[in-house]
Coordinates of C-alpha atoms and ligand atoms in Angstrom, one line a residue:
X29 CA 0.0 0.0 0.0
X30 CA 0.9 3.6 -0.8
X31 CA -1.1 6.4 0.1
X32 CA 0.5 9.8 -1.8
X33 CA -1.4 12.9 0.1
X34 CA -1.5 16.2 -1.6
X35 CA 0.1 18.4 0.7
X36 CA -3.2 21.3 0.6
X37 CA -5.9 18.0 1.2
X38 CA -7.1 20.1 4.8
X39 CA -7.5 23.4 2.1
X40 CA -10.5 21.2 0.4
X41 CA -11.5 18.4 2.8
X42 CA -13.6 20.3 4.9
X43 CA -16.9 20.5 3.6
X44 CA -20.2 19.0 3.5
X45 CA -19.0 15.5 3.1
X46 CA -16.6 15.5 6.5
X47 CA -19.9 16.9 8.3
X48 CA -20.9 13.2 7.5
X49 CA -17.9 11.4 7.3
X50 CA -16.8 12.6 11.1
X51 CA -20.5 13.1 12.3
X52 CA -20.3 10.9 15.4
X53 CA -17.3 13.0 16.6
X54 CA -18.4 16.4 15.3
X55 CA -22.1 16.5 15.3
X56 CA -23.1 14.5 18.3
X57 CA -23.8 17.4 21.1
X58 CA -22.9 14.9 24.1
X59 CA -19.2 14.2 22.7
X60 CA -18.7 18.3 22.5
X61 CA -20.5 18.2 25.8
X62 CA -17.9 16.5 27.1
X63 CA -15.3 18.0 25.1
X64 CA -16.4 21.4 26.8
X65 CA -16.6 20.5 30.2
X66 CA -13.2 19.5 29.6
X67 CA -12.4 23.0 28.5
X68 CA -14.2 24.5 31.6
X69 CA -12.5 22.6 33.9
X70 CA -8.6 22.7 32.9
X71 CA -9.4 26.9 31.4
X72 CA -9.8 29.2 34.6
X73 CA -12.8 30.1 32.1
X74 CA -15.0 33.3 33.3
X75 CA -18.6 34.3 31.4
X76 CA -16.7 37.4 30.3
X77 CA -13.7 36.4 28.8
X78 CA -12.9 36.6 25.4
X79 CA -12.4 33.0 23.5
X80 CA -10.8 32.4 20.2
X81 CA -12.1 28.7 19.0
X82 CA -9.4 28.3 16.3
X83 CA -10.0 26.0 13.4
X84 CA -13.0 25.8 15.3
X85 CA -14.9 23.9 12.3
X86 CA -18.3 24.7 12.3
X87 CA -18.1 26.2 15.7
X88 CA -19.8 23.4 17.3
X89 CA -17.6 24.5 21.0
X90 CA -18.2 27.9 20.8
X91 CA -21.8 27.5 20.5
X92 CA -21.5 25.2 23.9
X93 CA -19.6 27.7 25.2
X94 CA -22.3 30.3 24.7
X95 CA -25.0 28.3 25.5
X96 CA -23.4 27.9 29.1
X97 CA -23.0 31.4 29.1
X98 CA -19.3 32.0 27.7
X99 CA -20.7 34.9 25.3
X100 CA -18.0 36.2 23.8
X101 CA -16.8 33.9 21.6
X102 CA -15.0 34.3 18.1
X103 CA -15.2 30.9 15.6
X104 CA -11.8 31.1 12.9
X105 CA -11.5 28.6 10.4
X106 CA -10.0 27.9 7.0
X107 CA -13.0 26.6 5.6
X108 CA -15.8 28.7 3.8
X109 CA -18.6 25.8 4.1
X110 CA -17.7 25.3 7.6
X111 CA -17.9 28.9 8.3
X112 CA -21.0 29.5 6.5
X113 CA -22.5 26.6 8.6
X114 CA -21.4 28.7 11.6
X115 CA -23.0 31.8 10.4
X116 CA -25.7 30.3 9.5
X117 CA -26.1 28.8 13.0
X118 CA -25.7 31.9 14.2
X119 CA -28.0 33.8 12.6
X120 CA -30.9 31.1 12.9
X121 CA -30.4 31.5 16.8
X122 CA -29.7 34.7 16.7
X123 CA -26.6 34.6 18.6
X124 CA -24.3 37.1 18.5
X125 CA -21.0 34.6 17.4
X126 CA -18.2 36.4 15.7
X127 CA -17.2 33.5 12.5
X128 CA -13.8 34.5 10.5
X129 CA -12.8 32.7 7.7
X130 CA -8.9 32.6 7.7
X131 CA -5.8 31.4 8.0
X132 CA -4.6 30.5 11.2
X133 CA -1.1 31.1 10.5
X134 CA -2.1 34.5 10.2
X135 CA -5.2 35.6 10.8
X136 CA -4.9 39.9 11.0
X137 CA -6.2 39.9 14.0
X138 CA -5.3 42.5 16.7
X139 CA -2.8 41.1 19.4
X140 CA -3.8 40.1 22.5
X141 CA -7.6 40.1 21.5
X142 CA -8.4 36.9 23.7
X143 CA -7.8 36.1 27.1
X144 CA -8.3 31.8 25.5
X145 CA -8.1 30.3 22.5
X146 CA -8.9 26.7 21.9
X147 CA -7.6 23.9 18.9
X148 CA -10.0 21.0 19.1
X149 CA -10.7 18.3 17.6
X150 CA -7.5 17.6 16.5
X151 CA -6.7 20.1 14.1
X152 CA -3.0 20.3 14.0
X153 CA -0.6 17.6 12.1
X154 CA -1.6 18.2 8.7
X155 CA 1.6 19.5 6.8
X156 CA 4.9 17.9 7.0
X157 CA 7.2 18.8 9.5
X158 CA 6.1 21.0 12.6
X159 CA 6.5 24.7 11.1
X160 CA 3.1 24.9 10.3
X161 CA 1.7 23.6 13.9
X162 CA 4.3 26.0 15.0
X163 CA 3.1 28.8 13.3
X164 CA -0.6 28.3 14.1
X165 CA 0.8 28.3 17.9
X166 CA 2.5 31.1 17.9
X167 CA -0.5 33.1 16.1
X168 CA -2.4 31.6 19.3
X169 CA -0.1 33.4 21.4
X170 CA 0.1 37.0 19.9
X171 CA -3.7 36.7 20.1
X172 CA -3.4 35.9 24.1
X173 CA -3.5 38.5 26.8
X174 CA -0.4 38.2 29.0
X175 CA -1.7 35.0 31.4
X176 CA -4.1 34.1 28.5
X177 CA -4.5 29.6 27.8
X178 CA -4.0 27.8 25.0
X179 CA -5.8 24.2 25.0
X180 CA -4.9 21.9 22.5
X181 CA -6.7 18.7 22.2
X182 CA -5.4 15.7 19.0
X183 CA -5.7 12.2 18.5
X184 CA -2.5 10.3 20.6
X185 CA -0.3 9.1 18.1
X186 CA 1.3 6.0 20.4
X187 CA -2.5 5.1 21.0
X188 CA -2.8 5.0 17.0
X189 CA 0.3 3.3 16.9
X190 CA 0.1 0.3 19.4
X191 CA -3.8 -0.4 17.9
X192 CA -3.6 0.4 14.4
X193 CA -6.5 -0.4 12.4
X194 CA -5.3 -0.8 9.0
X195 CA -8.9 -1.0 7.1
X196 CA -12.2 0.1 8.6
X197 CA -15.8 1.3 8.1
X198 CA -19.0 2.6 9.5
X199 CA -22.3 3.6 7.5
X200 CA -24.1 6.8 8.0
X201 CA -27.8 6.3 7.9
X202 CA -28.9 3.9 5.5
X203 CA -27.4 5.4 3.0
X204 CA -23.6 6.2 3.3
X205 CA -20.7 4.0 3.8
X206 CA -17.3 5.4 4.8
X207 CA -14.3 3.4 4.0
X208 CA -11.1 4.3 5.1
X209 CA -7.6 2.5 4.7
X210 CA -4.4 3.8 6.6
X211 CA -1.2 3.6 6.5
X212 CA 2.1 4.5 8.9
X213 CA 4.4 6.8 7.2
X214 CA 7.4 7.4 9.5
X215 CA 5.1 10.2 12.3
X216 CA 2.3 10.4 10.1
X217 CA -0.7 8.2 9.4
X218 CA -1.7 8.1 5.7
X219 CA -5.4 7.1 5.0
X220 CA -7.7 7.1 2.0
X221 CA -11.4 8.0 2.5
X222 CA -13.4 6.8 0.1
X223 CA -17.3 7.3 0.7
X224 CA -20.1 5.7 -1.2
X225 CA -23.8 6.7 -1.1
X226 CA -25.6 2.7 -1.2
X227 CA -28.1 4.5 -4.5
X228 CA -26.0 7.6 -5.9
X229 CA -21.8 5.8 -6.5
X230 CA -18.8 7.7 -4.9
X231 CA -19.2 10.7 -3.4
X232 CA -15.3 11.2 -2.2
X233 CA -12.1 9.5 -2.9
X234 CA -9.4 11.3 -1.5
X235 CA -6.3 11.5 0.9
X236 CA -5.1 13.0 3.7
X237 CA -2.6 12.8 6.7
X238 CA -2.0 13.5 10.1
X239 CA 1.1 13.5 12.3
X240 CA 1.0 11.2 15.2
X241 CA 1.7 13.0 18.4
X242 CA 2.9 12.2 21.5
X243 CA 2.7 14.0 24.6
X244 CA 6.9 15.4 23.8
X245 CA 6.0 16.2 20.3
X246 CA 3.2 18.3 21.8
X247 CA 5.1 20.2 24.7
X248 CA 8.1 20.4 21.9
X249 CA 5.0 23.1 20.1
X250 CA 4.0 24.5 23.3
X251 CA 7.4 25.6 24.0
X252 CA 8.1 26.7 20.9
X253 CA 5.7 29.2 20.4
X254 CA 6.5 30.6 23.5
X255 CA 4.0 28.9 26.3
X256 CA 4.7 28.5 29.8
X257 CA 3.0 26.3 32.7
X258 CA 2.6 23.2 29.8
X259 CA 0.7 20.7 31.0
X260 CA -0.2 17.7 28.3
X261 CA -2.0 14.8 29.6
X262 CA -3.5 11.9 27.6
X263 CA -6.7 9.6 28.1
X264 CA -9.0 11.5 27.2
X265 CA -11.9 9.6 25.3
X266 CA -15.2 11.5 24.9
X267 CA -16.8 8.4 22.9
X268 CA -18.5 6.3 25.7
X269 CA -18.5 2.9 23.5
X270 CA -16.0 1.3 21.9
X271 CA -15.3 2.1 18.5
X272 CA -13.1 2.9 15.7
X273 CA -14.3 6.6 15.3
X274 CA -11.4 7.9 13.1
X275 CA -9.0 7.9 16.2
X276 CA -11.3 10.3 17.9
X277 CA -11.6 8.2 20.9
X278 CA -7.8 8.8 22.1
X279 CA -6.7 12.2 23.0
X280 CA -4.0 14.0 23.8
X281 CA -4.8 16.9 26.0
X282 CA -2.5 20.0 26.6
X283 CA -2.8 23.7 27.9
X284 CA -0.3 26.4 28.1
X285 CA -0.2 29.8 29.3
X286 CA 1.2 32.7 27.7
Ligands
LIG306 C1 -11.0 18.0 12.2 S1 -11.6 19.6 11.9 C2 -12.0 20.1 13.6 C3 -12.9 21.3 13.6 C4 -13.3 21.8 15.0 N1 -12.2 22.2 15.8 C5 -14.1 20.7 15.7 O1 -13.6 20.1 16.6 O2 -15.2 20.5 15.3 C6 -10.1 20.5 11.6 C7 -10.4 22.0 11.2 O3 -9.1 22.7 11.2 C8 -9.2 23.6 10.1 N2 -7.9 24.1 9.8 C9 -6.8 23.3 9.6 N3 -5.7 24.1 9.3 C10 -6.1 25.4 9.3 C11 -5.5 26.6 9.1 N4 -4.2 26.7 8.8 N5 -6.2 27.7 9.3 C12 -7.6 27.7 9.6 N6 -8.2 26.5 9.8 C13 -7.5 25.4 9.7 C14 -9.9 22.9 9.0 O4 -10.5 23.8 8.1 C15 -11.0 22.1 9.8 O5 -12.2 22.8 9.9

């Protein structure tokens, strides 16, 4: 097997199709239930601080966040669909959700804006080599406040590692069926996706890859960007059954403060 992965797959990938693809990780409110009290209870979090959810998706923490009564939150994120899906969110409740669509390398916002900012759902490890993670770090913390967190929360790499599933799939309804076939490629896991609607043929046959990290690798980008008071801790698993879920059920965990 050889999976070659186009360097810019995250530019693309993130559209309608990983809204079903990744559903029982990203659209199942009790797993970002979870994922938020997690946030609330290693953040020292207060109802008027100001909280950057960076490649926050399709904002699915921040509107947690707000609905506990964190209010001033700000949703950045590379892709247009997802952060139309935000605005449109938004709009439908009428909440008052600030949704960028950027890069987070550099997103032109003013310096120390927020007083968090949060990468979830493992959203670092997709370009080769660390500069990028690094870069999106150390955007996080010109965006702090002096004393301001960073949380950080991917997939754990030796988990992936010691239980690799080579080949697996899950349907979605009746009428999807995600495939996906992985390979290890030195720190990075390789996988094809291919997804077939049961009346309709392929919907998506495509690549990607993500670096497997381990709790070093991840203080390694805390420190680099400048954080102090790094804490990374792993065990983390929001999914209550057992389950495959795309690696989504293994976490690494970290916070730093700038
Ligand atoms: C797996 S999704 C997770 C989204 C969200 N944090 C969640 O947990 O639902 C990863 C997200 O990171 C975003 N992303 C990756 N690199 C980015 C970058 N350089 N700038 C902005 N967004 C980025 C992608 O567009 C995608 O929405």
């Amino acid at each position: 097997m050889n999976i070659s992965v186009n360097p810019d797959w995250w530019k693309h990938l993130f559209d309608e199709v990983y809204l079903l693809t990744d559903a029982r990780s990203v659209c199942d409110q009790e797993i970002t239930r979870r994922e938020v009290d997690l946030i609330c209870k290693l953040l020292p979090i207060k109802p008027h601080h100001r909280i950057l959810d960076l490649c926050g998706g399709h904002g699915r923490h921040c509107f947690e966040l707000y609905s506990r009564g964190y209010t001033e939150c700000t949703i950045l994120d590379y892709s247009a669909y997802l952060i139309d899906q935000a605005e449109c969110q938004a709009s439908e409740k009428n909440i008052p959700i600030k949704c960028i669509c950027s890069d987070a390398r550099n997103t032109n916002l003013s310096s120390e804006s927020f007083d968090h900012v949060c990468i979830m759902g493992n959203s670092l490890g997709y370009q080769k080599g660390s500069e990028s993670d690094i870069e999106i770090m150390k955007e996080a913390n010109r965006l702090l406040r002096r004393g301001g967190w960073l949380i950080i929360d991917v997939t754990d790499g030796d988990y992936i590692r010691n239980c690799f599933i080579p080949n697996s799939w899950h349907e979605v309804g009746n009428d999807i069926l995600v495939c996906r076939e992985r390979e290890i490629v030195g720190t990075y896991i390789h996988a094809r996706e291919l997804v077939i609607n049961k009346k309709k043929g392929i919907v998506r046959d495509e690549n990607y890859s993500a670096q497997l990290f381990n709790v070093k690798l991840i203080e390694n980008l805390f420190v680099s960007a400048g954080f102090q008071n790094i804490l990374v801790s792993d065990g983390f698993s929001p999914h209550q059954k057992k389950g495959d879920y795309g690696f989504m059920n293994h976490r690494l965990i970290g916070i730093g403060r700038k």
